[in-house]
Amino acid sequence: MDPEVRENTISILVNNKPDVLARIAGTFSGRGFNIESISANVTRNPAVTKIIITTLSNRETLTKLVKLLNRLLDVLEVEDLTGMESARREMVLVRLKTNEHQNARVLKAVERYGWKVISNEPEGFVLEVTGDREDIDRALTILEPLGMDDFTRTGTVALANGHG
Amino acid sequence: MDPEVRENTISILVNNKPDVLARIAGTFSGRGFNIESISANVTRNPAVTKIIITTLSNRETLTKLVKLLNRLLDVLEVEDLTGMESARREMVLVRLKTNEHQNARVLKAVERYGWKVISNEPEGFVLEVTGDREDIDRALTILEPLGMDDFTRTGTVALANGHG
């Protein structure tokens, strides 16, 4: 990998229109950028959606990309959060199908790592885990041999500390 | 609103290629579907990404959409989670700039609702809140008058209970 390539985080405010996401995704793919993760949801103004995208690239091509995004129809604001002091977190829901021996080990891990039990049924668990990307990967590695059956993971969201 | 219109949740497994998201978003917008929220992230196989999309539609047009998605290049699996017993959750990070009076009220709400304090600096807080869409909306309504300065919200992720 190019040593200058790093994970970048971009926050984009857009008008909540059906085709704006396709245009943004097309801008990434047209330049060969792979989207590593994406999160999008409405803001307090239901007409405005906030999209957070993480992507691998070097600084130079990222700067070009931000310029292109700024020119798109219905894009209101583009903020490059890379390198800013910020909170960066994901959430994962994990379904486990456990036997009795695994049950005890899952509950021990939940307590140790501060995870949340969403459902606890005779056939297994659904857990919620939040943290940075490394925390989530670590949790999945711990849960994989404990009956992990499926999981679903949000994109990374980031929020600048806003001290400056 | 058409009384048959409801929020639907679709889970899509895709090859992790730059243009697949643009194709999926284009399939939604080409049919006039608005994406309400989206989450995408890698699975344990880094070549495969899982995308969760929530969208408002009636059942009939949704069935057509699922068929179209299934035909797209690099789409491996499409699952309609609507109406299935499932865990459905989001996460939001909220930045607050508080005065002394607000500080105490924020900490009280954190304790009452089981939220997580990510950072606690003299100028304010960053909080993490998880829950279903209504829980998140409620939290934002509570925090808005307590110095809420900005927030960033993941898409909804959903995971079928898998009892069946």
XYZ file of C-alpha atoms in Angstrom:
328
model
C 0.000 0.000 0.000
C 1.164 3.530 -0.814
C 2.596 4.759 2.515
C 0.719 8.031 2.146
C -2.613 6.236 1.952
C -4.622 6.509 5.171
C -8.221 6.274 6.279
C -10.044 9.544 5.754
C -13.385 10.609 7.139
C -15.651 13.007 5.292
C -18.914 14.473 6.540
C -21.393 15.667 3.890
C -24.638 17.580 4.432
C -27.093 17.106 1.556
C -30.663 17.855 0.610
C -32.710 14.721 1.284
C -33.404 13.902 -2.390
C -33.604 10.429 -3.952
C -30.650 10.817 -6.316
C -28.051 12.635 -4.232
C -26.571 9.464 -2.706
C -26.173 7.881 -6.140
C -24.354 11.014 -7.332
C -22.019 11.008 -4.333
C -21.301 7.272 -4.608
C -20.687 7.750 -8.333
C -18.193 10.548 -7.616
C -16.213 8.185 -5.393
C -16.305 5.236 -7.762
C -15.642 7.384 -10.850
C -12.302 8.312 -9.302
C -11.619 4.747 -8.190
C -12.151 5.546 -4.509
C -13.491 2.681 -2.492
C -15.957 3.624 0.241
C -14.825 1.709 3.343
C -17.910 2.519 5.362
C -20.895 4.827 5.062
C -23.567 6.112 7.428
C -26.435 8.350 6.443
C -29.421 9.567 8.391
C -31.638 12.614 8.680
C -30.687 15.629 10.763
C -33.138 17.614 12.933
C -34.254 19.189 9.669
C -35.967 16.286 7.849
C -35.093 17.921 4.504
C -31.372 17.570 5.247
C -29.382 14.327 5.518
C -25.882 13.926 6.951
C -23.621 11.358 5.340
C -20.349 10.170 6.874
C -17.982 8.290 4.577
C -14.649 6.688 5.409
C -12.317 6.008 2.513
C -8.671 5.057 1.991
C -6.652 7.606 0.006
C -3.693 9.957 0.120
C -4.170 13.635 0.958
C -3.769 14.937 -2.569
C -6.489 12.850 -4.194
C -8.729 13.445 -1.188
C -8.490 17.208 -1.652
C -9.585 16.777 -5.281
C -12.478 14.577 -4.192
C -13.708 17.140 -1.646
C -13.705 19.770 -4.421
C -15.746 17.518 -6.706
C -18.249 16.738 -3.927
C -18.683 20.440 -3.191
C -19.748 21.021 -6.792
C -22.513 18.381 -6.778
C -26.157 19.397 -6.908
C -27.894 19.179 -3.502
C -24.594 18.998 -1.598
C -24.757 21.722 1.063
C -21.492 21.267 2.942
C -18.446 18.981 2.871
C -16.171 18.698 5.891
C -12.952 16.690 5.954
C -12.675 15.316 9.500
C -9.398 13.493 8.845
C -6.756 14.429 11.380
C -9.179 16.553 13.394
C -9.544 15.679 17.028
C -12.799 13.813 16.972
C -14.872 11.019 18.427
C -15.015 8.115 15.950
C -17.242 5.168 16.722
C -19.251 2.324 15.247
C -21.919 -0.002 16.558
C -22.361 -3.684 15.806
C -25.255 -6.018 16.620
C -24.112 -9.620 17.030
C -26.338 -12.694 17.068
C -24.992 -15.751 18.900
C -26.356 -19.285 19.024
C -24.898 -20.662 22.172
C -24.701 -23.844 24.223
C -24.623 -23.761 28.015
C -20.853 -23.616 28.222
C -20.738 -20.711 25.746
C -23.542 -18.859 27.596
C -21.374 -18.407 30.666
C -18.390 -17.276 28.608
C -20.488 -14.758 26.642
C -21.904 -13.235 29.840
C -18.401 -12.990 31.303
C -17.164 -11.137 28.204
C -20.215 -8.833 28.279
C -19.378 -7.847 31.846
C -15.671 -7.491 31.251
C -15.966 -5.299 28.153
C -19.134 -3.385 29.059
C -21.204 -4.648 26.120
C -25.000 -4.567 26.131
C -27.338 -7.588 26.004
C -30.228 -6.743 23.659
C -31.935 -10.104 23.870
C -31.251 -13.229 25.875
C -33.289 -16.212 24.682
C -32.802 -19.937 25.327
C -31.203 -20.312 21.869
C -28.740 -17.478 22.279
C -28.092 -13.758 22.451
C -28.165 -10.538 20.517
C -25.433 -8.198 21.779
C -24.712 -4.535 21.059
C -21.094 -3.393 20.990
C -19.886 0.179 20.411
C -16.363 1.525 20.063
C -13.784 2.490 17.505
C -13.018 0.245 14.535
C -10.353 -1.694 16.474
C -12.703 -2.268 19.440
C -15.343 -3.688 17.106
C -12.870 -5.950 15.305
C -11.588 -7.193 18.664
C -15.126 -7.912 19.900
C -15.906 -9.920 16.758
C -12.699 -11.918 17.197
C -13.670 -12.709 20.806
C -17.266 -13.627 19.883
C -16.494 -15.679 16.784
C -15.676 -18.902 18.729
C -18.552 -18.276 21.195
C -21.359 -19.159 18.820
C -21.373 -16.034 16.627
C -23.982 -16.655 13.955
C -24.352 -13.284 12.194
C -23.716 -9.600 12.773
C -24.551 -6.225 11.284
C -22.324 -3.190 11.619
C -22.979 0.514 11.188
C -20.524 2.704 9.319
C -18.062 4.739 11.358
C -19.516 8.047 12.512
C -17.271 10.895 13.569
C -17.838 14.183 15.343
C -15.137 16.841 15.711
C -14.535 17.807 19.343
C -15.177 21.390 18.375
C -12.714 22.866 20.861
C -11.030 25.096 18.304
C -49.098 9.450 2.983
C -50.364 6.280 1.274
C -51.600 4.166 4.225
C -49.757 1.132 2.842
C -46.451 2.971 2.922
C -44.230 1.843 5.789
C -40.579 1.782 6.692
C -38.832 -1.192 5.176
C -35.410 -2.580 6.000
C -33.292 -4.362 3.422
C -29.958 -6.094 4.003
C -27.671 -6.478 0.975
C -24.404 -8.437 0.760
C -22.130 -7.167 -2.025
C -18.638 -7.606 -3.370
C -16.527 -4.766 -1.974
C -16.057 -2.967 -5.332
C -15.954 0.833 -5.867
C -19.037 1.044 -8.077
C -21.514 -1.288 -6.406
C -22.871 1.320 -3.966
C -23.460 3.798 -6.796
C -25.382 1.095 -8.684
C -27.525 0.257 -5.662
C -28.227 3.925 -4.851
C -29.073 4.477 -8.515
C -31.542 1.578 -8.441
C -33.367 3.214 -5.534
C -33.389 6.717 -7.000
C -34.263 5.489 -10.519
C -37.508 4.140 -9.069
C -38.085 7.269 -6.976
C -37.334 5.478 -3.691
C -35.822 7.698 -1.076
C -33.212 6.054 1.136
C -34.127 7.024 4.715
C -30.931 5.730 6.226
C -27.988 3.610 5.119
C -25.196 1.756 6.869
C -22.407 -0.088 5.118
C -19.321 -1.776 6.454
C -17.112 -4.791 5.756
C -17.961 -8.258 6.984
C -15.414 -10.750 8.357
C -14.500 -11.339 4.721
C -12.887 -8.039 3.673
C -13.974 -8.690 0.070
C -17.646 -8.601 1.116
C -19.573 -5.572 2.406
C -22.980 -5.625 4.118
C -25.320 -2.727 3.423
C -28.477 -2.023 5.432
C -30.955 0.386 3.891
C -34.228 1.684 5.338
C -36.731 3.112 2.896
C -40.390 4.121 2.890
C -42.561 2.201 0.425
C -45.508 -0.086 0.076
C -45.015 -3.871 -0.166
C -45.649 -4.167 -3.877
C -43.037 -1.669 -5.044
C -40.618 -3.057 -2.469
C -40.911 -6.550 -3.946
C -40.034 -5.130 -7.356
C -37.069 -3.290 -5.901
C -35.699 -6.447 -4.251
C -35.892 -8.210 -7.626
C -33.992 -5.386 -9.331
C -31.318 -5.378 -6.629
C -30.866 -9.134 -6.955
C -30.024 -8.701 -10.631
C -27.245 -6.142 -10.086
C -23.621 -7.065 -10.707
C -21.680 -7.776 -7.485
C -24.849 -8.140 -5.416
C -24.549 -11.486 -3.611
C -27.684 -11.601 -1.471
C -30.700 -9.414 -0.723
C -32.774 -9.992 2.402
C -35.969 -8.098 3.219
C -36.026 -7.752 7.009
C -39.318 -5.851 7.103
C -41.794 -7.481 9.441
C -39.266 -10.077 10.616
C -38.682 -10.226 14.338
C -35.418 -8.369 14.571
C -33.214 -6.074 16.610
C -33.209 -2.594 15.020
C -30.901 0.034 16.427
C -28.978 3.186 15.672
C -26.218 5.095 17.413
C -25.789 8.846 17.683
C -22.826 10.887 18.931
C -23.909 14.232 20.382
C -21.654 17.186 21.133
C -22.844 19.603 23.817
C -21.442 22.976 24.837
C -22.711 23.450 28.330
C -22.740 25.909 31.178
C -22.588 24.798 34.809
C -26.333 24.546 35.176
C -26.636 22.460 32.006
C -23.727 20.190 33.098
C -25.703 18.893 36.046
C -28.827 18.333 33.958
C -26.872 16.483 31.251
C -25.269 14.152 33.802
C -28.669 13.474 35.359
C -30.125 12.535 31.967
C -27.090 10.348 31.204
C -27.690 8.396 34.392
C -31.443 8.173 33.950
C -31.370 6.933 30.358
C -28.171 4.876 30.496
C -26.295 6.921 27.911
C -22.491 6.874 27.656
C -20.159 9.835 28.219
C -17.420 9.699 25.542
C -15.665 12.882 26.592
C -16.201 15.324 29.430
C -14.213 18.537 28.975
C -14.643 21.931 30.638
C -16.426 23.244 27.522
C -18.879 20.383 27.264
C -19.560 16.739 26.464
C -19.645 14.190 23.721
C -22.314 11.559 24.457
C -23.115 8.237 22.809
C -26.739 7.121 22.658
C -28.005 3.849 21.179
C -31.542 2.614 20.699
C -34.284 2.378 18.138
C -35.218 5.341 15.966
C -37.739 6.640 18.509
C -35.211 6.398 21.374
C -32.702 8.424 19.365
C -35.258 11.072 18.411
C -36.336 11.339 22.055
C -32.719 11.715 23.224
C -32.115 14.523 20.712
C -35.265 16.295 21.892
C -34.066 16.069 25.506
C -30.529 17.234 24.657
C -31.468 20.056 22.288
C -32.142 22.618 25.083
C -29.138 21.350 27.126
C -26.460 22.892 24.909
C -26.609 20.480 21.934
C -24.158 21.849 19.378
C -23.942 19.096 16.745
C -24.574 15.374 16.322
C -23.856 12.539 13.917
C -26.079 9.523 13.537
C -25.494 6.079 12.049
C -28.065 4.479 9.810
C -30.424 1.941 11.363
C -28.936 -1.548 11.464
C -31.132 -4.592 11.827
C -30.493 -8.238 12.580
C -33.181 -10.907 12.396
C -33.555 -12.852 15.628
C -33.004 -16.023 13.654
C -35.313 -18.172 15.768
C -37.123 -19.549 12.758
